[in-house]
XYZ file of C-alpha atoms in Angstrom:
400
model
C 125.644 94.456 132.509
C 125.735 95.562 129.047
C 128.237 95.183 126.628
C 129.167 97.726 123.460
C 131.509 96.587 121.052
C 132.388 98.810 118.145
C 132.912 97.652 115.070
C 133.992 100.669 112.838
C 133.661 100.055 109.135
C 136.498 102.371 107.509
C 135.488 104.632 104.505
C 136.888 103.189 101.361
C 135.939 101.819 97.672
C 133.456 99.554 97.465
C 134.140 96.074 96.066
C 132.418 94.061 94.152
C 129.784 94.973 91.383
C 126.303 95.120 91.886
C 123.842 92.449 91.827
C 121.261 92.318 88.659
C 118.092 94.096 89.579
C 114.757 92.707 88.602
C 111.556 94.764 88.864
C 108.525 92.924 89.796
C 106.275 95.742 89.082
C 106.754 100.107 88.816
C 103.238 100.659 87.748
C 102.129 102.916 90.726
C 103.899 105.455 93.132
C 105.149 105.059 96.727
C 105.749 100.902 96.877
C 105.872 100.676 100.353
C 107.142 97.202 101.985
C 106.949 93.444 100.981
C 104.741 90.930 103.020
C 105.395 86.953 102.176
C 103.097 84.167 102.054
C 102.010 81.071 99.682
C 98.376 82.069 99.035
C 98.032 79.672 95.980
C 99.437 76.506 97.396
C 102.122 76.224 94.864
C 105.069 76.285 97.397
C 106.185 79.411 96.398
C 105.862 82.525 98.384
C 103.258 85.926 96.747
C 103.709 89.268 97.836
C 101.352 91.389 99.661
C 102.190 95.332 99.098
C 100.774 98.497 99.283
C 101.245 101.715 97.452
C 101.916 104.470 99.748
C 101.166 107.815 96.977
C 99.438 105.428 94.530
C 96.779 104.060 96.848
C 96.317 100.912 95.804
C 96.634 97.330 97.500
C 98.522 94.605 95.027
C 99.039 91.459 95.526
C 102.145 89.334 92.807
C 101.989 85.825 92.723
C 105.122 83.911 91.926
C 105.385 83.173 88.333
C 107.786 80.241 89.073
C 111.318 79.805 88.432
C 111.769 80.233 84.576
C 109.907 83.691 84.873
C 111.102 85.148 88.199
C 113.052 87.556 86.298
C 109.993 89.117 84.446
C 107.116 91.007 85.537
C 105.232 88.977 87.934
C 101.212 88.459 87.789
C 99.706 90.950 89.874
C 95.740 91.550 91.233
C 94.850 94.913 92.292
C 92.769 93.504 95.345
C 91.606 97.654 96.762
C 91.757 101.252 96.793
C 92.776 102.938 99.865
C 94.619 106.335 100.474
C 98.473 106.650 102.526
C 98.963 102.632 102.769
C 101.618 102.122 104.696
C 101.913 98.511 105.439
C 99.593 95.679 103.977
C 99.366 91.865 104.674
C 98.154 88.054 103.887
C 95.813 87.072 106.318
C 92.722 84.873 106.194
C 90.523 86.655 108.712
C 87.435 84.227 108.238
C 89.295 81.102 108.084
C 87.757 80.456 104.724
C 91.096 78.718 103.789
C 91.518 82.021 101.525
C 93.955 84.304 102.279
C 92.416 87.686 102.681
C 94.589 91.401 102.922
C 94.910 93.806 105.458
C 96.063 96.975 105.156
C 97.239 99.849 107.294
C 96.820 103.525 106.465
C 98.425 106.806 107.739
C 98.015 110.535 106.513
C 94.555 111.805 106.786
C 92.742 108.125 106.592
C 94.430 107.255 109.841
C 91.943 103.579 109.311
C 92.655 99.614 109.545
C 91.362 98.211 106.044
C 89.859 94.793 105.727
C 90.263 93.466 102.004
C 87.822 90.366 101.638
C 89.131 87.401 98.722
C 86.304 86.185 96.737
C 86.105 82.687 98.168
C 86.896 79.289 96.717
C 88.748 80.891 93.717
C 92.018 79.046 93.537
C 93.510 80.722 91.006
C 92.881 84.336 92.287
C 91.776 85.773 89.129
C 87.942 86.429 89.777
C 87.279 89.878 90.991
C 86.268 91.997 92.751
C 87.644 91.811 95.786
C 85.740 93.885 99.210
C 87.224 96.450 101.172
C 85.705 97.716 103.928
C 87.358 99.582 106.659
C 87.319 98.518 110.452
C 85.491 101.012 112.102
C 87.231 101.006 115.472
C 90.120 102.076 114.024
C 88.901 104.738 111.469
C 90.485 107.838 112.158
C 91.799 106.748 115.208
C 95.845 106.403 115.064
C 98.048 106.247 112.336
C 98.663 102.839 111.279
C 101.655 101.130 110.038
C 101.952 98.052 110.788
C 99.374 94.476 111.093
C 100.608 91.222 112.078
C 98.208 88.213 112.240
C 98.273 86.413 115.636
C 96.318 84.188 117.674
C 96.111 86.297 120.925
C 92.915 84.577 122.674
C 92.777 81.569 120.598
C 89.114 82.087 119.570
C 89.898 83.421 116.446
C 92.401 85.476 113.614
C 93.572 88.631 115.309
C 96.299 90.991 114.661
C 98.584 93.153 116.519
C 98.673 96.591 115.435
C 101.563 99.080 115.638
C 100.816 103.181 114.746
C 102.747 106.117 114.877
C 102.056 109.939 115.687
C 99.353 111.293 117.872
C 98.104 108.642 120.437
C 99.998 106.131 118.402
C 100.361 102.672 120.226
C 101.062 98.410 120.202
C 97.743 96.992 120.649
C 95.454 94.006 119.682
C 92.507 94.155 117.153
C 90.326 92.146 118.692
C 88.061 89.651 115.952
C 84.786 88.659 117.006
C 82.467 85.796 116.611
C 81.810 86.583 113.364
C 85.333 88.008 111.816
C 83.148 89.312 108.666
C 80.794 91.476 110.780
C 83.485 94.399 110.868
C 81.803 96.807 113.613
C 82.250 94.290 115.658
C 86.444 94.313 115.832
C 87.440 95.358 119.141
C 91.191 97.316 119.841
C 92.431 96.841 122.797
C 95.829 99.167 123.703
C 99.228 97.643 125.105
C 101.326 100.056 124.977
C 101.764 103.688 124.383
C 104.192 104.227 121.513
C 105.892 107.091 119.038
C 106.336 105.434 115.815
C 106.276 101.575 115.607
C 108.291 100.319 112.900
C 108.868 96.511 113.698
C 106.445 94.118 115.116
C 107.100 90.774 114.825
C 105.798 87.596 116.856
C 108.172 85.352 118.554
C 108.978 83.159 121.678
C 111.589 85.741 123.429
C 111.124 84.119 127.017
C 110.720 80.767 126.112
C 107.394 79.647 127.532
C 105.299 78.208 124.704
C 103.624 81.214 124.304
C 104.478 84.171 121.440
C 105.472 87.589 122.113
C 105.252 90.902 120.203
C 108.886 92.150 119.636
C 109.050 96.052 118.134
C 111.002 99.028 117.410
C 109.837 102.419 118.225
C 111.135 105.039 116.020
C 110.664 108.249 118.012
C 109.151 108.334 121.496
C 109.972 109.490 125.072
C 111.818 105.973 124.991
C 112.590 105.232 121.392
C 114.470 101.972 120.874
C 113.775 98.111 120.761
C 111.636 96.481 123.016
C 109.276 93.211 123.483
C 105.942 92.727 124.896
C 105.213 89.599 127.288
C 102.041 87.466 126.486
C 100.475 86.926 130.282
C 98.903 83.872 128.255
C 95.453 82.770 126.882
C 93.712 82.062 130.013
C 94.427 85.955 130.799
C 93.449 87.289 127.796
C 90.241 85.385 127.118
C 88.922 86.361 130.704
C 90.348 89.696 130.587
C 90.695 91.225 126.655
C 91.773 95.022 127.792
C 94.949 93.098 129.858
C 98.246 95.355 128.756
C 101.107 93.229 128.711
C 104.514 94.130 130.318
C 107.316 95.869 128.049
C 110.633 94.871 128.574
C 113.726 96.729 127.027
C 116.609 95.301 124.676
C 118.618 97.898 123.012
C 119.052 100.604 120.549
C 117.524 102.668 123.788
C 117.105 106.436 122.908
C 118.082 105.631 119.247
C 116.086 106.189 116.452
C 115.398 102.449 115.486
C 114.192 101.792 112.101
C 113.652 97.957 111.135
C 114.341 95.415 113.050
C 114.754 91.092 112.174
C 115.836 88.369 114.318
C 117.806 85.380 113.834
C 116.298 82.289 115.320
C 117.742 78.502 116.125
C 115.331 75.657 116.186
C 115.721 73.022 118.708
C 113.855 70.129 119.382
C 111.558 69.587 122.169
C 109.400 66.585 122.347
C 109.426 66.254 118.466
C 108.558 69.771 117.740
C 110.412 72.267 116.843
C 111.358 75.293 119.168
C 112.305 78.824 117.851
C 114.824 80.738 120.166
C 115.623 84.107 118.846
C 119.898 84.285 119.043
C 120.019 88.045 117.816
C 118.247 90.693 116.682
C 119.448 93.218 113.873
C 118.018 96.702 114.259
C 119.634 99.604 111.667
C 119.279 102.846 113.344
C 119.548 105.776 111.886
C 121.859 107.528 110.578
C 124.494 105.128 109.957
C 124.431 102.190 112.518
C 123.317 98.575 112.442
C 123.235 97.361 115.932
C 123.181 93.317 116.289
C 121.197 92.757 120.013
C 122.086 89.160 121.726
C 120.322 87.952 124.986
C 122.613 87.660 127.881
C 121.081 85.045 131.106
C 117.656 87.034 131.727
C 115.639 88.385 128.725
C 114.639 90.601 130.546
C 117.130 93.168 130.724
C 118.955 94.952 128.425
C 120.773 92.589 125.746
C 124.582 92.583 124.701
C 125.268 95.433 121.991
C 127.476 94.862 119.149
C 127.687 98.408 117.143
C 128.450 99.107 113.593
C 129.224 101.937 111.984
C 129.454 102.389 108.107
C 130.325 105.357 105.713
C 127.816 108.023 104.797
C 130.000 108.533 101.964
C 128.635 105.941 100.261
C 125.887 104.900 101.475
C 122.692 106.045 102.355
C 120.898 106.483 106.097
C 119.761 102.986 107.655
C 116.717 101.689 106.817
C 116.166 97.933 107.389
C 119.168 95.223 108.095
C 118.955 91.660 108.001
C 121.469 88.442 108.844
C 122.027 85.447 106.520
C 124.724 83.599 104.702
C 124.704 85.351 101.498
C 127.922 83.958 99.869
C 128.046 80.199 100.834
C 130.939 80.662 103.364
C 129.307 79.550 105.797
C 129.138 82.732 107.587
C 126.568 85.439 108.924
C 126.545 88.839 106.419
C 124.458 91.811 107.275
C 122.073 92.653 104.171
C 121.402 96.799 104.439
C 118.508 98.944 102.729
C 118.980 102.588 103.275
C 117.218 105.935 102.921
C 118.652 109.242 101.711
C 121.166 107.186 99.191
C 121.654 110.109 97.025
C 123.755 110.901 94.224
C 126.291 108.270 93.962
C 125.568 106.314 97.472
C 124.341 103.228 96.887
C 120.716 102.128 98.953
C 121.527 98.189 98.937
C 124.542 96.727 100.124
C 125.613 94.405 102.800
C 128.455 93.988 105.401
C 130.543 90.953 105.510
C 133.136 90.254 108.619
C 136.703 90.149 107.268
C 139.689 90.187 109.972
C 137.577 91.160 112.450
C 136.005 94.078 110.528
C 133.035 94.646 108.852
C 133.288 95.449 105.262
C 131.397 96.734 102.776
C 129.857 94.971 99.409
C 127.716 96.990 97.432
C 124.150 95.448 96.274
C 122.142 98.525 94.289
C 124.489 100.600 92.844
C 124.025 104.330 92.624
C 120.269 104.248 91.508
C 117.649 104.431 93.891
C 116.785 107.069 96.600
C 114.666 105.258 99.298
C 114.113 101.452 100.341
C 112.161 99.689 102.778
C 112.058 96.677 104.422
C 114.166 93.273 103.220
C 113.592 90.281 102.858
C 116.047 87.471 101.390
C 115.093 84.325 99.975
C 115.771 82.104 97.088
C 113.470 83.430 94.356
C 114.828 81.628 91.651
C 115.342 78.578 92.642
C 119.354 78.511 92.621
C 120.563 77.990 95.515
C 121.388 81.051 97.049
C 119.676 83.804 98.622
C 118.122 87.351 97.272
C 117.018 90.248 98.115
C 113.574 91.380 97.754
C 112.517 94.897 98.729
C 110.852 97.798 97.517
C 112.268 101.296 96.363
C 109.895 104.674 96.341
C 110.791 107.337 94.983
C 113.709 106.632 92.107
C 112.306 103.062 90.269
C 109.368 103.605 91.926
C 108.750 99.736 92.476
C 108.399 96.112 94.378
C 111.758 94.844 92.906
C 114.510 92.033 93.522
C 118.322 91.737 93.572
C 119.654 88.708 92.231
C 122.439 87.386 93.974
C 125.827 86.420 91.837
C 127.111 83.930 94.124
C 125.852 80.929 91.909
């Protein structure tokens, strides 16, 4: 049975001031999303993004600690119209991470953007695009993870919104670099996939596909079970079984999970404890598996202030002032006038409270992530705003 607990988090001043902002780059329009990997080797994590009204794909590399807080090194790796999601992938297994990118509006196409090969320090150009041709003009797409579905090769899972939109698997084939011969394969019939993220949730060795629908017949957050490789390599157009968690009926924007790692025969095990979905207009709902996975999780429900804030956009959990304790980090939409679009929500005497992050400036964020960036010992926030700064930036937090 599932449980709702409200939390209500009482309009009031803000406290604290907000953190120093750091822009990583505001040369183009529409910055839309971060995507994190180490594509240099240098144990720092680059930045895949695309640029939604600009059209281009960028990639920053990490300019190390003493320079975090300039503008970072950037290559311009393609030119494609409405990008709405792009990420690191090496689709060749060249041991060079390659780009993919995800268009909406009228390109409505899967973009493959090729690295030049053996070029360590990413400088040479040009890079290839080419698009995927099963997927030009096909669905609106918004999101691309990379996953191993059959084993045989560098997939992704694919998430889309609007007409026919859907959760499916791109297919790669023998040769990844032949592009006509990608093959899509649809799981599920969606509305407007915001989330997709890869993840144990049943605990069987294998990796799932967890994902929020925006709008649908059955909006909310839901996971997809992997029937396994020996299924999908005999049997490729094999949907796999949705499940239901939460949020059901709400319109769910981004969604993260927190995850503890156990150990099992000296490897490490991810088990997802919660899942943070904000959902629109002012809610951040925190999910938690009761005995079977596969029914509706535990709710825990939090309302903030539209007075000064913006609508949710993206939440995430992490100890963000060394207490020693779980804070929610918030990006909204809609954070006009004086509302600020950053700020997160810390537990104090059993209520949630608010601490502001951005400030009044900026309109519209995206998707968080928080990390160390400089090297200090606590974490940040990176994220991207689109319409006021106009710009992949970072927060920097104050806490040391």
């Amino acid at each position: 049975m599932k449980k709702i607990l409200l939390f209500l988090t009482l309009a009031g001043p803000l406290t604290a001031a907000p953190w120093p902002m750091h822009i990583i780059d505001n040369t183009s329009r529409g910055a839309d999303g971060v995507r994190l990997l180490d594509i240099n080797n240098d144990k720092r994590l680059d930045i895949a993004t695309g640029w939604e009204e600009g059209g281009v794909i960028r990639a920053y590399l990490h300019p190390g600690n003493a320079k975090v807080t300039e503008r970072w090194p950037v290559i311009e790796v393609g030119k494609v119209k409405s990008p709405e999601d792009a990420v690191f992938v090496d689709l060749d297994g060249d041991g060079d991470e390659d780009i993919v990118s995800c268009s909406e509006g009228q390109t409505r196409t899967v973009h493959f953007h090729w690295s030049p090969r053996n070029d360590p320090q990413r400088k040479v150009l040009p890079w290839r695009t080419q698009a995927v041709p099963v997927t030009a003009g096909k669905q609106s797409w918004m999101f691309a993870v990379p996953f191993w579905v059959d084993e045989k090769g560098m997939d992704l899972v694919l998430g889309s919104k609007g007409a026919e939109a859907s959760i499916g698997w791109l297919q790669s084939p023998k040769d990844p670099r032949a592009v006509g011969d990608w093959r899509f394969h649809r799981w599920y019939d969606a509305g407007w996939i915001m989330s997709l993220i890869k993840t144990d949730m049943d605990g069987d060795g294998d990796l799932d596909v967890l994902a929020s629908d925006r709008r649908s017949r059955t909006p909310g957050v839901l996971w997809l079970e992997n029937p396994g490789v020996a299924v999908m390599q005999n049997n490729p157009a094999q949907r796999w079984a949705a499940h239901r968690v939460g949020a059901t009926g709400r319109e769910v924007m981004f969604i993260t999970r927190s995850i503890r790692k156990q150990l099992v025969d000296r490897k490490a095990k991810e088990k997802t404890t919660a899942i943070y979905a904000a959902v629109r207009p002012n809610r951040i709902e925190v999910l938690r598996p009761g005995k079977d996975v596969k029914q509706p999780w535990d709710e825990e429900v939090i309302t903030y202030s539209l007075d000064h804030f913006g609508t949710a956009k993206a939440a995430r959990a992490a100890d963000l002032d060394g207490d020693g304790q779980l804070e929610i980090a918030v990006s909204c939409e809609s954070a006009t006038g004086d509302k600020s679009g950053v700020f997160y929500l810390k537990q104090v005497d059993g209520k949630w409270k608010p601490r502001d992050i951005g400030g009044p400036k900026g309109l519209k964020y995206d998707r968080i992530e928080l990390l160390d960036l400089d090297g200090d010992g606590d974490l940040d926030l990176l994220t991207c705003e689109e319409r006021d700064f106009n710009a992949v930036l970072w927060y920097e937090n104050p806490a040391k």
